[in-house]
mmCIF file of C-alpha atoms in Angstrom:
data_model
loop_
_atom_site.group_PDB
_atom_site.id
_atom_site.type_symbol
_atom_site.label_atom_id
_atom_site.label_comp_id
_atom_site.label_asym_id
_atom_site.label_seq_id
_atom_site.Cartn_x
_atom_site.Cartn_y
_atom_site.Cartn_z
ATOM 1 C CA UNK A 1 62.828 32.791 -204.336
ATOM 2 C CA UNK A 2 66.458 31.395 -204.911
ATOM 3 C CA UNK A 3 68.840 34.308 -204.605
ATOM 4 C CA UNK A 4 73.020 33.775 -204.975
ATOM 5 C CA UNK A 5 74.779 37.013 -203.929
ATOM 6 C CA UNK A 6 78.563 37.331 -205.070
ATOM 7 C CA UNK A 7 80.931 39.223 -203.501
ATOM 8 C CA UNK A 8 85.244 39.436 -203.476
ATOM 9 C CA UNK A 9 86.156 40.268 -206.795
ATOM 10 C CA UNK A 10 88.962 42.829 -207.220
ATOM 11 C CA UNK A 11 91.476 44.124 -208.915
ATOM 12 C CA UNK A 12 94.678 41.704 -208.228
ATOM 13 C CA UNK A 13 98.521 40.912 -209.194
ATOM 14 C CA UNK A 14 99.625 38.018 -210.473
ATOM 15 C CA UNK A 15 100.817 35.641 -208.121
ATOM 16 C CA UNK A 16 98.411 37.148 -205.444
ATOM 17 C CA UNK A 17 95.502 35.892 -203.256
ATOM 18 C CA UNK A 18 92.000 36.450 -203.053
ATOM 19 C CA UNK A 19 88.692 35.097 -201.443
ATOM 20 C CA UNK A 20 85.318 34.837 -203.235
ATOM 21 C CA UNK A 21 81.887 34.692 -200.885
ATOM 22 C CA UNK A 22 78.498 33.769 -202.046
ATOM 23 C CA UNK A 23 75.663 33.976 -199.729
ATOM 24 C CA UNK A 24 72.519 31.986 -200.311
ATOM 25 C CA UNK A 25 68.891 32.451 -199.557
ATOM 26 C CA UNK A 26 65.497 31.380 -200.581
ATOM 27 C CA UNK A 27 66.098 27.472 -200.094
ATOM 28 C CA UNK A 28 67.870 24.922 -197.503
ATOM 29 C CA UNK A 29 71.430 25.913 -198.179
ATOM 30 C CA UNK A 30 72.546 22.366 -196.858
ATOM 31 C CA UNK A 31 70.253 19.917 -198.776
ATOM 32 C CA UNK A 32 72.429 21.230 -202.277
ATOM 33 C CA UNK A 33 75.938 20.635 -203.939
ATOM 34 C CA UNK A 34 77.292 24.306 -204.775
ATOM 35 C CA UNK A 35 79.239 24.952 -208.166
ATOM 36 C CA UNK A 36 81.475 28.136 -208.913
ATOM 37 C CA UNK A 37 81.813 28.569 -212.805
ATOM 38 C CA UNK A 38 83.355 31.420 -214.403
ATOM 39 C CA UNK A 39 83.531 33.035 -217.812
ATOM 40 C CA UNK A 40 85.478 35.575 -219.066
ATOM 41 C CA UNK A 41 84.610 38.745 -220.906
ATOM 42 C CA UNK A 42 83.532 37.900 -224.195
ATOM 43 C CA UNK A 43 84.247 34.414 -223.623
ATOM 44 C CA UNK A 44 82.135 30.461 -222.849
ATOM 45 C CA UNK A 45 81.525 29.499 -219.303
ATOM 46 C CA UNK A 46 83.721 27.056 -217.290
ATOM 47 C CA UNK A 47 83.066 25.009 -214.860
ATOM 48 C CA UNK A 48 85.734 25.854 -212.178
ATOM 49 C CA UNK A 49 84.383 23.615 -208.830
ATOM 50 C CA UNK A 50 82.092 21.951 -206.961
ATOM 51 C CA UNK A 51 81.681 21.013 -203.206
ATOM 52 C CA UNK A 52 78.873 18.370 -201.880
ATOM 53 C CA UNK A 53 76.325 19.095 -199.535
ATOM 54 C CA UNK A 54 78.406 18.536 -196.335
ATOM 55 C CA UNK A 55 81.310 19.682 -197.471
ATOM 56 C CA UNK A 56 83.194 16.007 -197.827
ATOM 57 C CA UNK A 57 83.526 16.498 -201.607
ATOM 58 C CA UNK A 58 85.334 18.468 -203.317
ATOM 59 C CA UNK A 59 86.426 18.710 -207.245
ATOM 60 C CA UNK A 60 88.225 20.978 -209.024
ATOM 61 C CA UNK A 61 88.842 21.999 -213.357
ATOM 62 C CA UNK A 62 91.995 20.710 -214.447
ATOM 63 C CA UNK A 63 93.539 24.548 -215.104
ATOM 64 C CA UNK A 64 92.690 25.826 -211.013
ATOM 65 C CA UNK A 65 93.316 22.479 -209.139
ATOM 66 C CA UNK A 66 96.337 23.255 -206.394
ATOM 67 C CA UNK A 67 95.931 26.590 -206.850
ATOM 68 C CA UNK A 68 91.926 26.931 -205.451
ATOM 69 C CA UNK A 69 89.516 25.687 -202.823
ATOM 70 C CA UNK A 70 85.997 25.489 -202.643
ATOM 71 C CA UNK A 71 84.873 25.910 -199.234
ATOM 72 C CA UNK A 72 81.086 26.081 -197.887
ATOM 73 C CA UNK A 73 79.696 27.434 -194.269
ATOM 74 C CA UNK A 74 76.333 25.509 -193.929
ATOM 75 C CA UNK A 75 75.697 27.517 -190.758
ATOM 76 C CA UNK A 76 76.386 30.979 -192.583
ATOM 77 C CA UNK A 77 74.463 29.753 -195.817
ATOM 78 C CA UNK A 78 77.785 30.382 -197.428
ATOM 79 C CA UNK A 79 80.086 29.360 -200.219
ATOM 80 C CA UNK A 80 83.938 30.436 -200.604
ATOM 81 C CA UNK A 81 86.515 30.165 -203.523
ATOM 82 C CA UNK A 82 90.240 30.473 -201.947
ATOM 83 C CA UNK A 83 91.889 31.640 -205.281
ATOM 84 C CA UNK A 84 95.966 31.489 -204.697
ATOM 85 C CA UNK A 85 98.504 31.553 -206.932
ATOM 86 C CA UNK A 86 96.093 34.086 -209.651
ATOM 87 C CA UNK A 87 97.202 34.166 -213.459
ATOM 88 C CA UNK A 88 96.158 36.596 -215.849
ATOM 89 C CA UNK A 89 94.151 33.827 -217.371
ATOM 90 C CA UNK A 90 91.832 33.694 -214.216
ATOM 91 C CA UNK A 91 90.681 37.227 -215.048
ATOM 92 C CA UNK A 92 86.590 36.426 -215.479
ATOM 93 C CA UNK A 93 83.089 36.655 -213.905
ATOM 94 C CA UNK A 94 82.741 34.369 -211.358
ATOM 95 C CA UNK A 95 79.102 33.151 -210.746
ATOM 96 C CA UNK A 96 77.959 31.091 -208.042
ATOM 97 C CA UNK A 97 75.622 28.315 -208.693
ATOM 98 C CA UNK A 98 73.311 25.720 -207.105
ATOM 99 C CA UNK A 99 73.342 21.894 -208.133
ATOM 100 C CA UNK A 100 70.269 20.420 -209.261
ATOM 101 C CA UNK A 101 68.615 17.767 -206.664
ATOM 102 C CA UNK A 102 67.538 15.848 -209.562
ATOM 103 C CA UNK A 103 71.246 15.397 -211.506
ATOM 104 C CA UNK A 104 72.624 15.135 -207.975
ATOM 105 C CA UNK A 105 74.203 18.229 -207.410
ATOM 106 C CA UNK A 106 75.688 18.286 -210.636
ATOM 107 C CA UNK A 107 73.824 20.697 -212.707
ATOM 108 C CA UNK A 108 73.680 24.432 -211.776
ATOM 109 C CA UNK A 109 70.064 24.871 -211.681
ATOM 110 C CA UNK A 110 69.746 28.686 -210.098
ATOM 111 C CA UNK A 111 72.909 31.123 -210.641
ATOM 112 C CA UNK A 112 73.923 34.411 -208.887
ATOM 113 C CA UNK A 113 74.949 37.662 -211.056
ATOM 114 C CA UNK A 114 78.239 36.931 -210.725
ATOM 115 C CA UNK A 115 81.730 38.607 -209.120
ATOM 116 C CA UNK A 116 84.600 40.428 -211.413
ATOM 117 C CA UNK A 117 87.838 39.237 -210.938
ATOM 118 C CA UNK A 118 90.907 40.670 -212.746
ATOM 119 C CA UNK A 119 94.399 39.558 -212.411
ATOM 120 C CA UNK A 120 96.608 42.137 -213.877
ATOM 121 C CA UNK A 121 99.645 44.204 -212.720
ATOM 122 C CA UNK B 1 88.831 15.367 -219.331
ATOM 123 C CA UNK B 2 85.676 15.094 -221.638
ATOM 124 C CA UNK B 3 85.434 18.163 -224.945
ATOM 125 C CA UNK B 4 82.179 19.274 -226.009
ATOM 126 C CA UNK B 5 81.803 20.552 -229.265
ATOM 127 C CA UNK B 6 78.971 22.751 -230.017
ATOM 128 C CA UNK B 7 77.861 23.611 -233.760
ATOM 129 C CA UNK B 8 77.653 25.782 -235.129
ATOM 130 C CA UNK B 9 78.758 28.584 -233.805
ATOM 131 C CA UNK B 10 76.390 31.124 -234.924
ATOM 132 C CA UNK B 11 73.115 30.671 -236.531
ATOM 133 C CA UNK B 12 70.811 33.164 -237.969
ATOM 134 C CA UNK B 13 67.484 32.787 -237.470
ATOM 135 C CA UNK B 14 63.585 34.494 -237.908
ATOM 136 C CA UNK B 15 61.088 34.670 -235.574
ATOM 137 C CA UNK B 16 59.122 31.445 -236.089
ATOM 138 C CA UNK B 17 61.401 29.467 -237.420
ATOM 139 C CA UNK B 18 62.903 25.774 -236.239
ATOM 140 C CA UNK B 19 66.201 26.292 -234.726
ATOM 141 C CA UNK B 20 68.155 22.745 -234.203
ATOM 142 C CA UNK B 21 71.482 23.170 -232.236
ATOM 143 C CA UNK B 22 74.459 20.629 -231.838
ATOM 144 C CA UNK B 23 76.343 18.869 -229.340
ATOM 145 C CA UNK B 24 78.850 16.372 -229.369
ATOM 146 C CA UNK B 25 81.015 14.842 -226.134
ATOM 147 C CA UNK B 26 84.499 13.467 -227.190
ATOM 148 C CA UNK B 27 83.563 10.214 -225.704
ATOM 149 C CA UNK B 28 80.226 8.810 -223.860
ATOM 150 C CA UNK B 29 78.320 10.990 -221.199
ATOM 151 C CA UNK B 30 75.014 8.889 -221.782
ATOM 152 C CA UNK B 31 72.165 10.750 -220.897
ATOM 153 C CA UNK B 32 73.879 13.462 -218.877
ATOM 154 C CA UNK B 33 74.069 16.410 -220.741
ATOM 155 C CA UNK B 34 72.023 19.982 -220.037
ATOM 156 C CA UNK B 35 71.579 22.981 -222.244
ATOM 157 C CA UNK B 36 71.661 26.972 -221.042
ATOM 158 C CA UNK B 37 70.410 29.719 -222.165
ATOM 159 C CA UNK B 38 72.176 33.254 -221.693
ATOM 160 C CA UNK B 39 71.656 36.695 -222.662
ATOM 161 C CA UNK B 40 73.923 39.463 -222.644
ATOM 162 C CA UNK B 41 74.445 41.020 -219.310
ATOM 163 C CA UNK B 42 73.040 37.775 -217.439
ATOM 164 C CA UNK B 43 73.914 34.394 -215.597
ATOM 165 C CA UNK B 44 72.805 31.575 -217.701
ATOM 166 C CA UNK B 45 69.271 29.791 -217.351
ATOM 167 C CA UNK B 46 68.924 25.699 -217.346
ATOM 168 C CA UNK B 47 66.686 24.754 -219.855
ATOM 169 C CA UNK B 48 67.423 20.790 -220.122
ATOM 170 C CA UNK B 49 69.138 18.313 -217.802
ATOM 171 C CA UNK B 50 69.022 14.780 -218.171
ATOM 172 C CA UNK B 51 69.084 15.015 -222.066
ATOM 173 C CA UNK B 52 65.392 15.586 -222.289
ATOM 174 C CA UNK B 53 64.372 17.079 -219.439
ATOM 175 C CA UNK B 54 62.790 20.545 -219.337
ATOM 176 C CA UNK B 55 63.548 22.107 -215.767
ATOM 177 C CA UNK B 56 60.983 24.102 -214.486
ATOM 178 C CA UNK B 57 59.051 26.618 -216.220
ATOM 179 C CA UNK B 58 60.765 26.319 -219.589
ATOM 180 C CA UNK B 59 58.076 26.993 -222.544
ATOM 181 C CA UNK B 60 57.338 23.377 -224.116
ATOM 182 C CA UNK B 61 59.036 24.795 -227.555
ATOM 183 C CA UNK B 62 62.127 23.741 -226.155
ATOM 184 C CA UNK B 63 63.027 20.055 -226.384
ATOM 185 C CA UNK B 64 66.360 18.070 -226.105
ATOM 186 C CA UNK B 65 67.027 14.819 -227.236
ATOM 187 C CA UNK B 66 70.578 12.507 -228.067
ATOM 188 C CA UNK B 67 72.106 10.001 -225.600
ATOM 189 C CA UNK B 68 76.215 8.633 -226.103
ATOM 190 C CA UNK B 69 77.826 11.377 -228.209
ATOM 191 C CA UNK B 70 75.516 13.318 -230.304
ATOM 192 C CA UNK B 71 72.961 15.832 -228.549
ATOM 193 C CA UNK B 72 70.377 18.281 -230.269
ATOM 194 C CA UNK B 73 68.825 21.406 -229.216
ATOM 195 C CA UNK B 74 65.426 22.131 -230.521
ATOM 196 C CA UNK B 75 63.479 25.081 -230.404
ATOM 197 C CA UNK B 76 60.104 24.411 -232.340
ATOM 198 C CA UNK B 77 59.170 28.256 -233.222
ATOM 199 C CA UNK B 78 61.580 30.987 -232.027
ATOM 200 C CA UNK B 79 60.580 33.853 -229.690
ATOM 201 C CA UNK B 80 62.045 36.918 -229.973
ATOM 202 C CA UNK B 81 63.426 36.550 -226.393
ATOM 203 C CA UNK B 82 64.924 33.173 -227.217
ATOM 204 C CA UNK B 83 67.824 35.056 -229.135
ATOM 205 C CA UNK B 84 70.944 34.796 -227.038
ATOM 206 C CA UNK B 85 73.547 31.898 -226.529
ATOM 207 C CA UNK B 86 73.070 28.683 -225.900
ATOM 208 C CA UNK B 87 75.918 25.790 -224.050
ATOM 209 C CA UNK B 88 75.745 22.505 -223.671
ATOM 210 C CA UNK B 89 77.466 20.950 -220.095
ATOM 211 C CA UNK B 90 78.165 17.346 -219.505
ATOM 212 C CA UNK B 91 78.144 16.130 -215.869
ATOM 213 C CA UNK B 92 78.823 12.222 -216.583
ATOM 214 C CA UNK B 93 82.465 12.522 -215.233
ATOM 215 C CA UNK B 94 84.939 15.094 -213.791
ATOM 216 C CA UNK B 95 85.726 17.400 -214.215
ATOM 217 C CA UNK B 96 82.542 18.895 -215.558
ATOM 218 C CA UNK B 97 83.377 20.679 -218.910
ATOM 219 C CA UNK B 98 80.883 22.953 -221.283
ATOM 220 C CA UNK B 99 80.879 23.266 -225.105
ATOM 221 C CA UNK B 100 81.958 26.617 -226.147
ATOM 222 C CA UNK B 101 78.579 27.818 -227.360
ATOM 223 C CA UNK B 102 76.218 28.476 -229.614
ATOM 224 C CA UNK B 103 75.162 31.710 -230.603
ATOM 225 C CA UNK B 104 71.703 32.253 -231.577
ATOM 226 C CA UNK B 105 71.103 35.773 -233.973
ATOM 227 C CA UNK B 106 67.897 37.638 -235.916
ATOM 228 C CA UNK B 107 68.455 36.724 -239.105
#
């Protein structure tokens, strides 16, 4: 069974720092592209970033690029999201995801429960 | 980056019933587009990828078709546990965008 398990989310100031992890089991961590996507209370999803298999590929929404890094530890079976430079606006529920083998990576097929983060003073 | 508009925004429906959702791109993602279900209180479920698609274990009553621009939805008799919301994502180009939803309702 695919399981995604969040963890990070806080309570944090604007302008501040913070590191999402996502720990995967269940399937080879390193055959898969891994997504983050978040969505805010209330609110539609967005697709925030994705990193490759190996780690070589990177991209980013429009509204977090410069500010966030996706990261992955193929060793650890882990996934990161460096968040720096936190607005108000990047208050949500971050999930993790998996990419689909068969749209190469770049549908989440299998989703965590997700990690709050809230960016308030 | 590519919009996805989803319509409409709420539909209420009966058990039983046809339910035919909406999905446009703002320009062409060809045949990559996927659907999601989500409930309250949980991480979205891929239904459709590829357009048409059904991933795995999705009940046959659910059916996608469209290619370019225009996308549908179809769910051939509604469940009770088929009442939730509904996105569309396109994955044809970066970065990868979703519609804002569809919400599905008892009527």
């Amino acid at each position: 069974e695919v399981q995604l398990v969040e963890s990070g989310g806080v309570v944090v100031q604007p302008g501040g720092s913070l590191r999402l992890s996502c720990v995967a089991s269940g399937f080879i961590f390193d055959d898969y592209a891994m997504h983050w996507v978040r969505q805010s209370v209330g609110k539609g999803l967005e697709w925030v970033s994705l990193v490759s298999w190996d780690g070589l590929k990177r991209h980013y929404a429009d509204s977090v690029k410069g500010r966030f890094t996706i990261s992955r530890d193929n060793g650890k079976n882990s996934l990161y999201l460096q968040m720096n430079g936190l607005r108000p606006e990047d208050t949500a529920l971050y999930y993790c995801a998996r990419g689909s083998l068969a749209t190469t990576g770049r549908i989440p097929d299998s989703w965590g429960q997700g990690t709050l983060v809230t960016v308030s003073s | 980056e590519i919009v996805m508009t989803q319509s409409p925004a709420t539909l209420s429906v009966s058990p039983g019933e046809r339910v035919t959702l909406s999905c446009r791109a703002s320009q062409s993602v060809s045949s990559d587009l996927a659907w999601f279900q989500q409930k309250p209180g949980q991480a979205p479920r891929l239904l459709i990828y590829g357009a048409s698609t059904r991933a795995t274990g999705i009940p046959a009553r659910f059916s996608g078709s469209g290619s370019g621009t225009e996308f549908t939805l179809t769910i051939a008799s509604l469940q009770s546990e088929d009442f939730g919301f509904y996105y569309c994502q396109q994955c044809n180009s970066w970065p990868l965008t979703f519609g804002q939803g569809t919400k599905v309702e008892i009527k």
